Coordinates of C-alpha atoms and ligand atoms in Angstrom, one line a residue:
M1 CA -21.2 50.6 37.5
S2 CA -20.6 52.6 40.6
N3 CA -19.3 49.4 42.4
S4 CA -16.7 48.8 39.7
P5 CA -13.7 47.0 41.1
F6 CA -11.4 49.6 39.4
L7 CA -12.8 52.8 40.9
S8 CA -11.3 54.5 43.9
N9 CA -11.3 57.9 45.5
C10 CA -8.3 60.1 45.2
T11 CA -6.8 60.0 48.7
A12 CA -3.1 60.7 49.1
D13 CA -2.6 57.0 49.8
K14 CA -4.5 56.0 46.6
I15 CA -2.4 58.5 44.5
R16 CA 0.8 56.9 45.8
E17 CA -0.6 53.5 45.1
A18 CA -1.6 54.6 41.6
A19 CA 2.0 56.0 41.0
V20 CA 3.4 52.6 42.1
A21 CA 0.9 50.8 39.7
L22 CA 2.2 53.0 36.9
K23 CA 5.8 52.1 37.8
A24 CA 4.9 48.4 37.7
G25 CA 3.6 48.9 34.1
H26 CA -0.1 49.0 34.9
L27 CA -2.7 51.5 33.6
V28 CA -4.2 54.3 35.7
A29 CA -7.2 56.3 34.5
F30 CA -7.2 59.8 36.2
P31 CA -9.2 63.0 36.1
T32 CA -7.9 66.1 34.4
E33 CA -9.6 69.5 34.0
T34 CA -10.5 68.6 30.4
V35 CA -11.5 64.9 30.3
Y36 CA -10.3 61.7 32.0
G37 CA -7.0 60.3 30.7
L38 CA -5.8 56.7 30.5
G39 CA -2.3 56.8 31.9
A40 CA 0.8 54.7 31.5
D41 CA 4.6 55.0 32.1
A42 CA 5.8 57.1 29.1
R43 CA 9.1 55.2 29.0
N44 CA 7.7 51.7 29.2
P45 CA 6.8 50.4 25.7
D46 CA 4.8 47.4 27.1
A47 CA 2.7 49.6 29.3
V48 CA 2.1 52.1 26.4
K49 CA 1.2 49.2 24.1
R50 CA -1.6 48.3 26.5
I51 CA -3.1 51.8 26.2
Y52 CA -3.5 51.2 22.5
E53 CA -5.0 47.7 23.1
V54 CA -7.5 49.0 25.8
K55 CA -8.5 51.9 23.6
G56 CA -8.6 49.9 20.3
R57 CA -6.5 52.8 18.8
P58 CA -4.2 52.5 15.8
T59 CA -0.6 52.7 17.0
D60 CA 0.4 55.5 14.6
H61 CA -1.6 58.0 16.6
P62 CA 0.7 59.8 19.1
L63 CA 0.1 60.1 22.8
I64 CA 0.4 63.2 25.0
V65 CA 3.1 63.1 27.6
H66 CA 1.8 64.6 30.9
I67 CA 4.4 66.3 33.0
S68 CA 4.1 68.1 36.4
S69 CA 6.4 71.1 35.9
I70 CA 8.2 73.2 33.3
N71 CA 11.5 71.8 34.6
Q72 CA 10.6 68.5 32.8
L73 CA 10.2 70.2 29.4
D74 CA 13.8 69.7 28.1
K75 CA 13.7 66.1 29.0
W76 CA 11.0 65.3 26.5
A77 CA 11.3 68.1 23.9
S78 CA 14.0 69.9 22.1
A79 CA 14.3 73.1 19.9
I80 CA 11.7 74.9 21.9
P81 CA 10.9 78.3 20.4
D82 CA 10.6 81.5 22.5
Y83 CA 6.8 81.6 21.9
G84 CA 6.6 78.0 23.2
I85 CA 8.3 79.0 26.4
A86 CA 5.9 82.0 26.7
L87 CA 2.9 79.7 26.3
A88 CA 4.2 77.1 28.8
R89 CA 5.0 79.8 31.4
K90 CA 1.8 81.8 31.1
I91 CA -0.8 79.0 30.4
W92 CA 0.4 75.9 32.1
P93 CA -0.8 74.3 34.2
G94 CA -4.0 74.3 32.1
P95 CA -6.0 72.8 29.2
M96 CA -3.3 73.2 26.5
T97 CA -1.0 70.7 24.8
L98 CA 2.1 71.9 23.0
I99 CA 3.8 70.0 20.2
F100 CA 7.6 70.3 20.0
K101 CA 10.5 68.5 18.3
R102 CA 11.1 65.4 20.5
S103 CA 14.2 64.7 22.6
E104 CA 16.3 61.5 22.7
I105 CA 14.3 59.8 25.3
T106 CA 10.9 60.3 23.6
K107 CA 10.6 57.2 21.5
D108 CA 8.5 56.1 18.5
F109 CA 6.0 54.2 20.7
I110 CA 4.9 57.5 22.2
T111 CA 5.0 59.7 19.1
G112 CA 3.5 57.2 16.6
G113 CA 6.9 57.4 14.7
Q114 CA 6.8 61.2 14.3
D115 CA 9.7 63.4 15.3
T116 CA 7.5 65.6 17.5
V117 CA 6.0 65.1 20.9
G118 CA 2.9 66.5 22.6
L119 CA 3.3 67.7 26.2
R120 CA 0.8 69.0 28.8
I121 CA 0.8 70.1 32.4
P122 CA -2.8 69.7 33.5
S123 CA -4.2 72.0 36.2
D124 CA -6.4 69.4 38.0
P125 CA -4.7 69.1 41.4
L126 CA -5.3 65.3 41.5
A127 CA -3.7 64.9 38.0
L128 CA -0.8 67.0 39.1
A129 CA -0.3 65.1 42.3
L130 CA -0.3 61.8 40.5
I131 CA 2.1 62.9 37.8
A132 CA 4.5 64.5 40.4
E133 CA 4.4 61.4 42.6
F134 CA 5.1 59.2 39.5
E135 CA 8.0 61.4 38.4
K136 CA 9.5 61.2 41.9
I137 CA 9.7 57.4 41.7
S138 CA 10.3 56.8 38.0
D139 CA 12.4 59.4 36.1
S140 CA 9.5 59.3 33.7
A141 CA 6.1 60.9 33.0
V142 CA 2.5 59.9 32.3
A143 CA 1.5 59.2 28.7
A144 CA -2.2 59.5 28.4
P145 CA -4.9 59.7 25.7
S146 CA -8.5 60.4 26.6
A147 CA -9.9 57.3 28.5
N148 CA -12.4 56.2 25.8
R149 CA -12.5 53.6 23.1
F150 CA -11.1 54.9 19.8
G151 CA -13.5 57.3 18.1
Q152 CA -16.0 57.5 20.9
V153 CA -17.0 60.3 23.2
S154 CA -14.3 61.3 25.8
P155 CA -15.3 60.5 29.4
T156 CA -15.8 63.4 31.9
T157 CA -16.5 61.2 34.9
A158 CA -14.8 58.2 36.5
Q159 CA -18.1 56.3 36.1
A160 CA -18.0 56.9 32.3
V161 CA -14.5 55.6 32.2
S162 CA -15.5 52.5 34.1
A163 CA -18.5 51.9 31.9
E164 CA -16.4 52.2 28.8
L165 CA -13.1 50.5 29.6
S166 CA -13.7 48.1 32.6
A167 CA -14.1 45.2 30.2
Y168 CA -10.6 45.8 28.9
L169 CA -8.7 46.5 32.1
T170 CA -7.0 43.9 34.3
E171 CA -7.0 43.6 38.1
D172 CA -3.9 45.7 38.7
D173 CA -5.2 48.7 36.7
L174 CA -7.0 51.6 38.5
I175 CA -9.5 54.3 37.9
L176 CA -9.1 57.4 40.1
D177 CA -12.4 59.1 40.8
G178 CA -12.0 62.9 41.0
G179 CA -15.6 63.9 40.1
A180 CA -16.7 65.6 37.0
C181 CA -14.2 67.4 34.8
V182 CA -14.5 71.2 35.0
V183 CA -13.7 72.1 31.4
G184 CA -15.3 69.1 29.7
V185 CA -13.7 69.2 26.2
E186 CA -10.1 68.1 25.3
S187 CA -7.1 70.5 25.5
T188 CA -6.2 73.0 22.8
I189 CA -3.4 71.5 20.8
I190 CA -0.8 74.0 19.5
D191 CA 1.9 73.0 17.0
C192 CA 5.1 74.8 18.2
T193 CA 7.4 73.5 15.5
G194 CA 6.9 76.4 13.0
K195 CA 7.7 80.1 13.0
N196 CA 4.3 80.9 14.6
P197 CA 2.0 78.9 16.8
R198 CA -0.7 76.9 15.0
I199 CA -3.9 75.5 16.5
L200 CA -4.4 71.8 15.6
R201 CA -7.4 71.2 17.9
P202 CA -9.4 74.0 19.4
G203 CA -10.1 73.9 23.2
A204 CA -10.6 76.2 26.1
I205 CA -7.4 78.1 25.3
T206 CA -8.4 80.3 22.4
E207 CA -6.6 82.1 19.6
E208 CA -6.9 85.4 21.5
V209 CA -5.3 83.9 24.6
I210 CA -2.5 82.4 22.6
A211 CA -1.8 85.7 20.8
E212 CA -1.9 87.6 24.1
A213 CA 0.5 85.1 25.7
T214 CA 3.0 85.1 22.8
G215 CA 2.7 88.6 21.4
I216 CA 2.9 87.1 17.9
G217 CA 0.3 86.1 15.3
I218 CA -1.1 82.6 15.0
S219 CA -0.3 80.8 11.8
S220 CA -3.6 80.9 9.9
V221 CA -3.5 77.4 8.5
T222 CA -6.8 75.7 9.5
S223 CA -6.6 72.5 11.6
K224 CA -7.9 70.7 8.5
D225 CA -4.9 71.6 6.4
A226 CA -2.6 70.9 9.3
T227 CA -3.7 67.3 9.5
S228 CA -2.3 66.6 6.1
E229 CA 1.1 66.9 7.6
I230 CA 0.5 66.0 11.2
R231 CA -1.6 63.2 12.5
V232 CA -4.1 64.3 15.1
S233 CA -6.5 61.5 15.8
G234 CA -9.1 63.9 17.2
S235 CA -9.1 65.6 13.8
L236 CA -10.4 62.6 11.9
E237 CA -13.6 63.8 10.4
S238 CA -15.7 61.3 12.3
H239 CA -14.9 61.3 16.0
Y240 CA -16.5 62.0 19.4
S241 CA -19.5 60.0 18.2
P242 CA -22.2 58.4 20.3
I243 CA -24.2 55.5 18.9
A244 CA -27.2 57.8 18.5
I245 CA -27.4 59.9 15.3
V246 CA -26.4 63.5 16.0
L247 CA -28.1 66.2 14.0
L248 CA -27.3 69.9 14.3
D249 CA -29.5 73.0 14.4
Q250 CA -32.9 71.6 13.5
L251 CA -36.2 71.4 15.4
P252 CA -36.4 68.2 17.5
I253 CA -39.5 66.1 17.4
A254 CA -41.1 63.9 20.1
G255 CA -38.9 61.0 21.2
E256 CA -35.7 62.7 20.1
G257 CA -32.9 63.9 22.5
F258 CA -32.2 67.6 22.6
I259 CA -29.1 69.5 23.8
A260 CA -29.3 73.3 23.7
L261 CA -28.7 76.4 25.8
A262 CA -31.3 76.9 28.6
E263 CA -32.8 79.8 26.8
I264 CA -34.1 77.5 24.0
P265 CA -37.3 75.8 25.1
T266 CA -38.0 72.0 24.8
P267 CA -40.7 71.1 22.3
K268 CA -43.4 68.8 23.6
G269 CA -42.4 65.1 23.9
V270 CA -38.7 65.9 23.3
I271 CA -36.2 64.4 25.8
R272 CA -34.0 67.2 27.1
L273 CA -30.5 66.0 27.8
A274 CA -28.9 69.2 28.9
S275 CA -29.8 72.9 29.4
P276 CA -26.5 74.7 30.0
R277 CA -26.8 78.4 30.8
N278 CA -23.7 79.5 29.0
D279 CA -20.9 78.1 26.7
E280 CA -18.7 77.0 29.6
E281 CA -21.6 74.9 31.0
F282 CA -22.3 73.6 27.5
A283 CA -18.7 72.3 27.2
R284 CA -18.9 70.8 30.7
A285 CA -22.3 69.0 30.0
L286 CA -21.9 67.9 26.4
Y287 CA -20.1 64.6 26.6
A288 CA -22.2 63.4 29.6
A289 CA -25.4 64.3 27.7
L290 CA -24.2 62.4 24.6
R291 CA -23.5 59.4 26.8
A292 CA -27.0 59.8 28.4
A293 CA -28.5 59.6 25.0
D294 CA -26.9 56.2 24.4
E295 CA -27.8 55.0 27.9
Q296 CA -31.5 55.8 27.1
E297 CA -31.0 54.2 23.7
L298 CA -32.2 57.2 21.8
Q299 CA -32.1 57.0 18.0
R300 CA -31.4 60.7 17.4
V301 CA -30.0 63.6 19.3
I302 CA -30.6 67.2 18.1
I303 CA -28.1 69.8 19.2
S304 CA -28.3 73.6 18.8
Q305 CA -24.8 74.8 18.3
P306 CA -23.7 77.7 20.5
H307 CA -22.8 80.7 18.4
G308 CA -20.1 82.5 20.4
N309 CA -16.3 82.6 20.2
G310 CA -14.2 81.4 23.1
I311 CA -14.9 77.7 24.0
A312 CA -17.9 77.7 21.7
I313 CA -15.4 77.2 18.8
A314 CA -14.2 74.0 20.4
I315 CA -17.8 72.9 21.1
R316 CA -18.7 73.4 17.4
D317 CA -15.6 71.6 16.3
R318 CA -16.6 68.5 18.3
L319 CA -20.3 68.7 17.3
I320 CA -19.5 68.8 13.6
R321 CA -17.4 65.6 14.0
A322 CA -20.0 63.9 16.2
A323 CA -22.6 64.7 13.5
K324 CA -20.5 62.9 10.9
G325 CA -21.3 59.7 12.7
R326 CA -19.3 56.5 12.5
Ligands
LIG1 O1 -7.3 67.2 27.1 C1 -6.6 66.4 26.6 O2 -5.7 66.6 25.8 C2 -6.7 64.9 27.1 C3 -6.3 64.8 28.5 C4 -6.3 63.4 29.1 O3 -5.0 65.3 28.7 N1 -6.0 64.0 26.3 C5 -6.4 63.8 25.0 O4 -5.6 62.8 24.4 O5 -7.3 64.3 24.4 P1 -6.0 62.1 23.0 O6 -4.9 61.1 22.7 O7 -7.3 61.5 23.1 O8 -5.9 63.3 22.0 C6 -4.6 63.9 21.8 C7 -4.4 64.3 20.4 C8 -4.5 63.1 19.5 O9 -5.3 63.4 18.4 C9 -3.0 63.0 19.0 O10 -3.0 62.5 17.7 C10 -2.5 64.4 19.2 O11 -3.1 64.8 20.3 N2 -1.1 64.4 19.3 C11 -0.3 63.9 20.3 N3 1.0 64.0 20.1 C12 1.1 64.6 18.9 C13 2.2 65.0 18.1 N4 3.4 64.8 18.4 N5 1.9 65.7 16.9 C14 0.6 65.9 16.5 N6 -0.5 65.5 17.3 C15 -0.2 64.9 18.4
LIG2 MG1 -9.2 61.3 22.5

């Protein structure tokens, strides 16, 4: 796994090489602060088609276009409301995806046929360097979903990407290794096509942060209602699922995996998969712990949900979906 032919460190040379690979229509998996992405040239339909093949993802699920600067916003989006500008200026680069009406160049093969586009400027310096380098040589940007097979747990290390996708990659594709992701759950997705911002997928950027940045209220439609109009694949009920059965908030018994805050002790014979000291650490450790459960071929994983606000809301959102199973 660690000697995967696709893996390489993120030196400046490698980043340039990766940008050239994108330009040639190949795929490049890369780290972001949230989870690893599987990138392709957002203006190359054949390259984007390969993302769907490698992920095994239905083609009507839209992709996020990753850009390096706010100057690129008008290129991909149109009709951007003032609160959208405020969010972009105050929170990007960061773990937030904004949905706008699309522009001329944003085609159906990116948006899944919808008239909107998801955009994100990630804060991870390696991600930013790759996107900027690619923009320089291409007049395009990097379309990227999370680098996992459809419905599975998102990868937070390059090794996890390699274990999951190597069988589907070809020799010109690359996986850039930037170490473990610092946030650990996917970006907050905010619909910016209405009068008020509306959260479609919770993440590290919370309702409070959005209200503070925009000075206006959040549309109170829950993400569940929102999905009846807008397709967000991460909002399918069953998602983020390991092979092991995930059960929430019950006492684990011997032989079962267990993920909980460090203050909660491990009962005898139980296999502790993570002991995060706070909610931020919980988010960072969760997906790797779920993967570890499958590597150890555990049948069941018990998870004590964190109770707080902040990123705990995003953690609970993912846990509830993981617990729905496949
Ligand atoms: O943190 C993240 O957002 C990571 C990193 C790699 O940036 N990306 C990610 O991508 O999680 P993905 O494709 O696994 O999840 C993005 C979600 C999908 O559920 C997709 O349906 C939704 O964003 N999405 C993308 N464009 C959209 C649009 N125009 N309207 C509604 N939902 C959209
Ligand atoms: Mg995903």
